[in-house]
mmCIF file of C-alpha atoms in Angstrom:
data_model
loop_
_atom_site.group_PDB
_atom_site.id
_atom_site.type_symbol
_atom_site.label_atom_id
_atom_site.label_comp_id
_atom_site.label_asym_id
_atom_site.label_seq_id
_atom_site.Cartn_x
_atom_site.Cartn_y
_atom_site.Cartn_z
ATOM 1 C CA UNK A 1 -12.779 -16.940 -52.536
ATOM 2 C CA UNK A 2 -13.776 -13.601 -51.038
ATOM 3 C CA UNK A 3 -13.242 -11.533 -47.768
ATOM 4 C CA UNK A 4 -15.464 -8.688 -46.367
ATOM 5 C CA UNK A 5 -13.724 -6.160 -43.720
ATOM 6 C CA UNK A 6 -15.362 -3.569 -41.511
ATOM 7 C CA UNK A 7 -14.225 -1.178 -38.639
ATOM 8 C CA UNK A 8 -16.323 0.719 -36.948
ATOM 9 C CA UNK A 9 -16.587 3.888 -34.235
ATOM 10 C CA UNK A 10 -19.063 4.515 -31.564
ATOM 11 C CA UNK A 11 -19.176 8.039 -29.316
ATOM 12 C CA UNK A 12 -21.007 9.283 -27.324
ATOM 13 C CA UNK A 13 -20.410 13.048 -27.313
ATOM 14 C CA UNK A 14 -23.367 13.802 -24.994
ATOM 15 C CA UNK A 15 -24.611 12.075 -22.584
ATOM 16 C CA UNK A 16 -26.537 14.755 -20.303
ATOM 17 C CA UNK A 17 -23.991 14.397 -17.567
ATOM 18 C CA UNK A 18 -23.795 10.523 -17.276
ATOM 19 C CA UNK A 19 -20.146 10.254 -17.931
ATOM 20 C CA UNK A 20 -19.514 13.075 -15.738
ATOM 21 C CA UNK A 21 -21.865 11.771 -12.550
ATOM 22 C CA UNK A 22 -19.778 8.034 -13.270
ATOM 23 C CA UNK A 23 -16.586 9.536 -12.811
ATOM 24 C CA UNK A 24 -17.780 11.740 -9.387
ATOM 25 C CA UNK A 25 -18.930 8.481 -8.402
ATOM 26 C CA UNK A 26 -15.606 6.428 -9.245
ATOM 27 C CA UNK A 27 -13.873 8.907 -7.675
ATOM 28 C CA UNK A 28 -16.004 9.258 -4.399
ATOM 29 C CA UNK A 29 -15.867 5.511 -3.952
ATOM 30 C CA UNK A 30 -11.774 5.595 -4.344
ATOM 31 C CA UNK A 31 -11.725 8.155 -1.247
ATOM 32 C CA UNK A 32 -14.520 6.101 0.351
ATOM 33 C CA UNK A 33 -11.710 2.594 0.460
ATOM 34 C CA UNK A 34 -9.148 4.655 1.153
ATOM 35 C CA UNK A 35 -10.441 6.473 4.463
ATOM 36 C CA UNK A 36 -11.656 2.785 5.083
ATOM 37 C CA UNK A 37 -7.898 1.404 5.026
ATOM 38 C CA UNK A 38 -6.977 4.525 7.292
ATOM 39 C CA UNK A 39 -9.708 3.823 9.621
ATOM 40 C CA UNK A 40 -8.336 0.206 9.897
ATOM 41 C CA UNK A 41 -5.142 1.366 10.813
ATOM 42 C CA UNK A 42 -6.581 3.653 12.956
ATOM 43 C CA UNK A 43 -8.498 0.890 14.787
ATOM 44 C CA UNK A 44 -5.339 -1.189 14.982
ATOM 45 C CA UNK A 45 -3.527 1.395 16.770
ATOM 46 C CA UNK A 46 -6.413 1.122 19.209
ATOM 47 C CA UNK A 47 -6.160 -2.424 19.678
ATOM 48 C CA UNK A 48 -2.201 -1.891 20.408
ATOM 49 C CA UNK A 49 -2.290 1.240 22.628
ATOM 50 C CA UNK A 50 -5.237 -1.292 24.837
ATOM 51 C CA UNK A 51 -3.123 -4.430 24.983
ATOM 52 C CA UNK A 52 -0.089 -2.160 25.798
ATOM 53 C CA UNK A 53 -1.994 -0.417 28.500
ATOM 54 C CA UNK A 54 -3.984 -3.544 29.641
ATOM 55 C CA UNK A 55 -0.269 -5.422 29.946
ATOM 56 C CA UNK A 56 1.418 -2.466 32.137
ATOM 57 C CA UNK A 57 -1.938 -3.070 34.652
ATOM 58 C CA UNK A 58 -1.172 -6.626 34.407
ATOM 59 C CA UNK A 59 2.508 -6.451 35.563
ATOM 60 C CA UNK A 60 2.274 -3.590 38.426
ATOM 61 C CA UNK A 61 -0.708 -6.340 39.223
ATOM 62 C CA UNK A 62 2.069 -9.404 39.450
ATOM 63 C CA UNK A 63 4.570 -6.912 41.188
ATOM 64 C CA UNK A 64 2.279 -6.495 44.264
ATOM 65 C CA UNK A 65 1.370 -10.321 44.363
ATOM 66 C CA UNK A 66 4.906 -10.976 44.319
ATOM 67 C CA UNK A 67 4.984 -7.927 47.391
ATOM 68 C CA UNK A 68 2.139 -9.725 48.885
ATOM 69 C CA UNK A 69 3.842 -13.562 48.542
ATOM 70 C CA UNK A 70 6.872 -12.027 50.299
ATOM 71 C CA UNK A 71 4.708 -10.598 53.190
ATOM 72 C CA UNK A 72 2.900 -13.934 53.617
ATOM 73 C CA UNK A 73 5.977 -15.479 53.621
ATOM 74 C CA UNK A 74 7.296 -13.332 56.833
ATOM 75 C CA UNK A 75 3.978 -13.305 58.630
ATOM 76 C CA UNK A 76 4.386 -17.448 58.534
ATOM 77 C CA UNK A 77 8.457 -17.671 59.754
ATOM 78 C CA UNK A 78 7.073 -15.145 62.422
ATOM 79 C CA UNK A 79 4.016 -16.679 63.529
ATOM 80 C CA UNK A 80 5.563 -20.152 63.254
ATOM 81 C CA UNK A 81 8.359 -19.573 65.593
ATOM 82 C CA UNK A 82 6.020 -17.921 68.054
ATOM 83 C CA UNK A 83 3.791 -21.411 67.483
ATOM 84 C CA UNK A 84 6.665 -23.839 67.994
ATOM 85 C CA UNK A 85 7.566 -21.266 71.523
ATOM 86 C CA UNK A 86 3.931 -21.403 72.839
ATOM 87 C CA UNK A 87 3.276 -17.984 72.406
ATOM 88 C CA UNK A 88 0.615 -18.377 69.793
ATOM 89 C CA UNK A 89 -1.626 -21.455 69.211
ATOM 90 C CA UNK A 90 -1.243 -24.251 66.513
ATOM 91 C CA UNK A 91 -4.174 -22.881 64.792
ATOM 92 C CA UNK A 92 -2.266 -19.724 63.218
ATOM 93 C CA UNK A 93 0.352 -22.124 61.839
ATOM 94 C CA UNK A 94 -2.565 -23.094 59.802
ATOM 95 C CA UNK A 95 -4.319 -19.838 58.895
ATOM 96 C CA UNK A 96 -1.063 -18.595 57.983
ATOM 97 C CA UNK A 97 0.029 -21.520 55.410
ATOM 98 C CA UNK A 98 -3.503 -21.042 53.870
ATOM 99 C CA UNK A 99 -2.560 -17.677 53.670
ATOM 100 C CA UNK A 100 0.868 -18.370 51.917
ATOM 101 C CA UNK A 101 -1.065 -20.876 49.506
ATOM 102 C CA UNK A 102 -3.523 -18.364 48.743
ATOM 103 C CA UNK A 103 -0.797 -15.710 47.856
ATOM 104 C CA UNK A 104 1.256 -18.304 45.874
ATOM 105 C CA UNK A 105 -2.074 -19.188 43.510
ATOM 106 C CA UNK A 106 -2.356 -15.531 43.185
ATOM 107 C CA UNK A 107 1.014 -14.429 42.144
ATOM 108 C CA UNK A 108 0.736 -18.071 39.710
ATOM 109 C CA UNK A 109 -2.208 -16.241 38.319
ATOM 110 C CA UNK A 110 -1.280 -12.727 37.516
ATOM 111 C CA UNK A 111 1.783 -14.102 35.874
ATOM 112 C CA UNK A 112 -0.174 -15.959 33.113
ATOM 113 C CA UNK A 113 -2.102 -13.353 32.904
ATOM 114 C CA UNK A 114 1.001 -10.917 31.848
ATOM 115 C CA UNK A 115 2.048 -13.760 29.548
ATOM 116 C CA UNK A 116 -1.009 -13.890 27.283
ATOM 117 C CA UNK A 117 -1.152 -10.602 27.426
ATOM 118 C CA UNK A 118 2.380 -9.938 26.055
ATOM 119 C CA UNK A 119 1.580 -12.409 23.292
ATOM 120 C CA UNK A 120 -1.645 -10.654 22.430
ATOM 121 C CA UNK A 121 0.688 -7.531 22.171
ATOM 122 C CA UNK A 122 3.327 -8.916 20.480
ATOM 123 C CA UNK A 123 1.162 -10.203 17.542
ATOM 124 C CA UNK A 124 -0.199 -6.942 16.988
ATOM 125 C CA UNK A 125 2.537 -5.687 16.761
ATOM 126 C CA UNK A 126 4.364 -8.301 14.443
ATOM 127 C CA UNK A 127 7.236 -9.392 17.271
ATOM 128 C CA UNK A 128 7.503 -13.220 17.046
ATOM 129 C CA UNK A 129 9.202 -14.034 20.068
ATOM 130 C CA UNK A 130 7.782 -11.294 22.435
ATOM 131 C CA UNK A 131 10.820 -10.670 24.055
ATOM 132 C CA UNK A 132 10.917 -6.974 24.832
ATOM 133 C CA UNK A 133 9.658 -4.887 27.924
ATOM 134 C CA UNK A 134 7.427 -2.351 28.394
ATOM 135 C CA UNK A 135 7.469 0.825 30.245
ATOM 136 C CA UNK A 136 6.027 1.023 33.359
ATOM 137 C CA UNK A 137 7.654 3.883 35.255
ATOM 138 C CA UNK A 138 6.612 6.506 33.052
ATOM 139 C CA UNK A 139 2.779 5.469 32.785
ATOM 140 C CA UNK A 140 2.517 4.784 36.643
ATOM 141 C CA UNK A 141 4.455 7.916 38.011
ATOM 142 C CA UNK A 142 2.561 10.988 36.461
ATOM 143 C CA UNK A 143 -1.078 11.434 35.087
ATOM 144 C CA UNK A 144 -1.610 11.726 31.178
ATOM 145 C CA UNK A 145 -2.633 15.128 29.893
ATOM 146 C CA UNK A 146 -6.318 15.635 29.078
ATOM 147 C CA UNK A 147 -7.007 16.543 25.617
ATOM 148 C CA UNK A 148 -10.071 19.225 25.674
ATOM 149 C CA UNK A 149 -10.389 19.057 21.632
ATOM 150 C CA UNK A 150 -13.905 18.596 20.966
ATOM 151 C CA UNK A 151 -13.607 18.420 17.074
ATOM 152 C CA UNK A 152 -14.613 14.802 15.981
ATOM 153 C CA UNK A 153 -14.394 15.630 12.073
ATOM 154 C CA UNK A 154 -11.212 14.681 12.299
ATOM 155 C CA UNK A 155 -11.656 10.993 13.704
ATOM 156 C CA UNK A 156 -11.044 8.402 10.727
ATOM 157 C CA UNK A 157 -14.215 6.829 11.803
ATOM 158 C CA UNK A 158 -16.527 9.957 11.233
ATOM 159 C CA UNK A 159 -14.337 10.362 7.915
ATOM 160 C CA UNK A 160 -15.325 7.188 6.676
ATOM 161 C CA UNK A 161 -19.327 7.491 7.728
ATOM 162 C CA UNK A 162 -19.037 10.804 6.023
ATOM 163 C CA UNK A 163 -17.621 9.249 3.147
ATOM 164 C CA UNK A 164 -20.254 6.711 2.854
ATOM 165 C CA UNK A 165 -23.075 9.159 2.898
ATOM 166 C CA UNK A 166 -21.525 11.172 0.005
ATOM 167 C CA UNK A 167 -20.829 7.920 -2.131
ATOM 168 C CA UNK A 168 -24.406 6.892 -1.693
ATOM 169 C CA UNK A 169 -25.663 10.618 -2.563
ATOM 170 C CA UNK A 170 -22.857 10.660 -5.877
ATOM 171 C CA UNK A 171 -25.023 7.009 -6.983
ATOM 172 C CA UNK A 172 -28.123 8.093 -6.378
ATOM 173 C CA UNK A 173 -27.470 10.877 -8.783
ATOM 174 C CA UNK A 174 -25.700 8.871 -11.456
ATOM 175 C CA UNK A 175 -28.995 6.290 -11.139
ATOM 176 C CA UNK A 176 -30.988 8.957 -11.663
ATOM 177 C CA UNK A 177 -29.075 10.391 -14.983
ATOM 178 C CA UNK A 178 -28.901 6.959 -16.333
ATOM 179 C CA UNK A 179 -32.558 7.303 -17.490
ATOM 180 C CA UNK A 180 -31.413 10.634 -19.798
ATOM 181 C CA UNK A 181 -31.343 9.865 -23.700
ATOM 182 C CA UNK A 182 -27.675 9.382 -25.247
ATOM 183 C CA UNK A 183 -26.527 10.882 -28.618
ATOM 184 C CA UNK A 184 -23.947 8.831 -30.796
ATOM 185 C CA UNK A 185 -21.596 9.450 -33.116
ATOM 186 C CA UNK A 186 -21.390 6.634 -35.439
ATOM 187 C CA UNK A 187 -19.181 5.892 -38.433
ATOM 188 C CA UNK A 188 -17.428 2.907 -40.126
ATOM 189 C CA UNK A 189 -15.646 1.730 -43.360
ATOM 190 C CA UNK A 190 -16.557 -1.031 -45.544
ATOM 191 C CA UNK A 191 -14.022 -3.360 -47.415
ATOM 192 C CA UNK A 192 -15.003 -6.400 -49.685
ATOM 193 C CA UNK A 193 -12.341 -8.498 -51.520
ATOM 194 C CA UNK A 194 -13.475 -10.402 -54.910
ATOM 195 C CA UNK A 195 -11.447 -12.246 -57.749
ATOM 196 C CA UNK A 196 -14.289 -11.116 -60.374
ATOM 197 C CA UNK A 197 -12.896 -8.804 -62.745
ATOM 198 C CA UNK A 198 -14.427 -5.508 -63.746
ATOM 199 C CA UNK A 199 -16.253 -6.866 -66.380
ATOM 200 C CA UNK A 200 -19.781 -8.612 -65.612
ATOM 201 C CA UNK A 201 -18.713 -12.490 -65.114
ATOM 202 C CA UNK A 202 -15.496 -11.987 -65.700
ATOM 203 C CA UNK A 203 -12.663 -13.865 -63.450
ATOM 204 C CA UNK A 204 -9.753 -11.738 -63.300
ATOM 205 C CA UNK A 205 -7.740 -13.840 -60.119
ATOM 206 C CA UNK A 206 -9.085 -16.706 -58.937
ATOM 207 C CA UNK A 207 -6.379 -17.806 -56.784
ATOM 208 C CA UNK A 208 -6.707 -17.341 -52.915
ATOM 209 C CA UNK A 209 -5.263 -14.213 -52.663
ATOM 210 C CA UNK A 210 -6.644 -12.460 -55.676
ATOM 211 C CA UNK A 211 -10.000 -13.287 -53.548
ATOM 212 C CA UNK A 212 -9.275 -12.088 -50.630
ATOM 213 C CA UNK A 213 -7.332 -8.280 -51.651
ATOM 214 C CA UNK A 214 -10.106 -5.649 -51.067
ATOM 215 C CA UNK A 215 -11.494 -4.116 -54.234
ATOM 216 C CA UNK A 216 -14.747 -2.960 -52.966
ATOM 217 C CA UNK A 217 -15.425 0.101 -50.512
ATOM 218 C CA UNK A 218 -17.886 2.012 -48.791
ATOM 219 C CA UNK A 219 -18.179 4.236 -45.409
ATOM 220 C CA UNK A 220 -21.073 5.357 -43.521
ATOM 221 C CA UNK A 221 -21.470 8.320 -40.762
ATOM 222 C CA UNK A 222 -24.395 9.258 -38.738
ATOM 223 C CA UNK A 223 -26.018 10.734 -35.289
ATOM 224 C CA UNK A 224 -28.387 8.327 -33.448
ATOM 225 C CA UNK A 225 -29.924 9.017 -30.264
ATOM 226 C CA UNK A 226 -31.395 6.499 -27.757
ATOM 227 C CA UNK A 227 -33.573 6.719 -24.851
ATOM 228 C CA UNK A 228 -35.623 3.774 -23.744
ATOM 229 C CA UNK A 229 -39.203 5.500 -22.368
ATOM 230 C CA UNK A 230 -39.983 1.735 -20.848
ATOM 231 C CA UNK A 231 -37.385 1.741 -18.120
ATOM 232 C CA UNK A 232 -38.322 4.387 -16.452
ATOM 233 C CA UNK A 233 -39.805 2.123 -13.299
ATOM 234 C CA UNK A 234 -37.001 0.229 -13.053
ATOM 235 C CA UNK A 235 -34.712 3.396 -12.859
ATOM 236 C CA UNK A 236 -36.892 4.776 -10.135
ATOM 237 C CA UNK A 237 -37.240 2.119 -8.008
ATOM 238 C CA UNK A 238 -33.482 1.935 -7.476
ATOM 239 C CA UNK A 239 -32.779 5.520 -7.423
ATOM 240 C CA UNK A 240 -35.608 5.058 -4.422
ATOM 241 C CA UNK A 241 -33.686 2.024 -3.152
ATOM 242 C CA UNK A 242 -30.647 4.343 -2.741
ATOM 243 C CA UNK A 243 -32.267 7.048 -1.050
ATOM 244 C CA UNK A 244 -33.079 4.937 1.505
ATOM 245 C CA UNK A 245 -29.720 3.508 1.706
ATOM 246 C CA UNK A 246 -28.942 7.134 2.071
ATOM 247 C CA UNK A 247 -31.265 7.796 4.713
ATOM 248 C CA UNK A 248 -29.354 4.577 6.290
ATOM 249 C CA UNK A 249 -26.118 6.127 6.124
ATOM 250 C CA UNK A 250 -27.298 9.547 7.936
ATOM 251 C CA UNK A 251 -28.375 7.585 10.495
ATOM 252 C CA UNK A 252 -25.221 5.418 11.082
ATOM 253 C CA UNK A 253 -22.885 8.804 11.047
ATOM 254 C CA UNK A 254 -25.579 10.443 13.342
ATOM 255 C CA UNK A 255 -25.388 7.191 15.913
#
């Protein structure tokens, strides 16, 4: 029987700045997902603040149908008393139900329209039943104030286009490092396990674990350094690949 172990090290002390451009890069595209989850909860609070504001429009909307049902609703009594008297003719009777019909449909339809509306709202928001109310008073009584900031750097949106043009800048530099050379540091230890004796031929331990005990050592350390001269095309096209996508990004931010 017999047993061979090895362990062994590998580091890279220098790199020319690889390690260093991977980590900008890590960290650039960590801030890059992160102002993306903002900016989706930015755009969600857009999507509220609309259906909110789209749903008070709705129901001042059903409050003067139900004002104009009520008004069609006089106009007929009146003009159907002053039919039945002989005062106006039979006609009006008829203009006037249209009228009522018309006002009825209308009022029919700006109520459904609240509804959906309130259930678009109140899955935004996360209310199951949509049973709450909104407030209508305070939007319809007084203009809102006019904000005259003109700073957009702020906006989670230009954030994240921001953010995108510096992640693709932070990989275009670690594609272009990743064609530097890299100096190891290697080392490792050597082990072999024997039953021979000490003696030429001898057999000392035969058995299974006199075999496999380590009796043999050795250790090697070195400095290698590797840099493949071949890949430089491949390298370069993606590092132009990138600035393009770079380019891209510039463009989106600017637009």
């Amino acid at each position: 029987y017999g047993s061979v172990s090895l362990a062994s090290l590998e580091w890279v002390p220098f790199s020319f700045g690889q390690n260093k451009s991977r980590i900008e890069l890590s960290s650039i595209e960590l801030k890059n997902l992160m102002l993306d989850a903002d900016n989706e909860k930015f755009q969600h609070q857009i999507r509220v603040a609309d259906a909110y504001l789209t749903l008070a429009a709705l129901h001042q909307m059903t409050s003067v149908a139900q004002s104009n049902l009520q008004r069609a609703k006089e106009i007929k009594t009146a003009t159907t008393a002053l039919a039945k008297s002989g005062m106006r003719p039979g006609v009006d009777s008829s203009f006037v139900n249209s009228e009522m019909s018309k006002a009825i449909l209308d009022l029919n339809e700006s109520q459904k329209n609240e509804v959906k509306e309130k259930i678009i709202l109140a899955n935004l928001i996360g209310d199951e039943n949509s049973n709450f109310n909104i407030d209508t008073t305070t939007f319809f009584s007084k203009e809102p104030a006019i904000q005259n900031d003109t700073n957009i750097s702020s906006l989670p949106l230009v954030k994240l286009f921001q953010s995108r043009i510096d992640f693709s800048r932070a990989k275009e530099k670690f594609i272009s490092r990743s064609y530097f050379p890299k100096i190891y540091f290697l080392s490792g230890v050597w082990g072999r396990g024997s039953g021979m004796g000490v003696s030429a031929g001898a057999v000392s331990d035969a058995s299974f674990a006199g075999g496999t005990k380590l009796s043999r050592y050795d250790y090697a350390v070195g400095v290698a350094c590797t840099f493949n001269i071949l890949d430089y095309p491949r390298v370069r096209s993606q590092f132009l690949s990138q600035k393009a996508l770079t380019s891209a990004s510039i463009e989106e931010y600017n637009q």
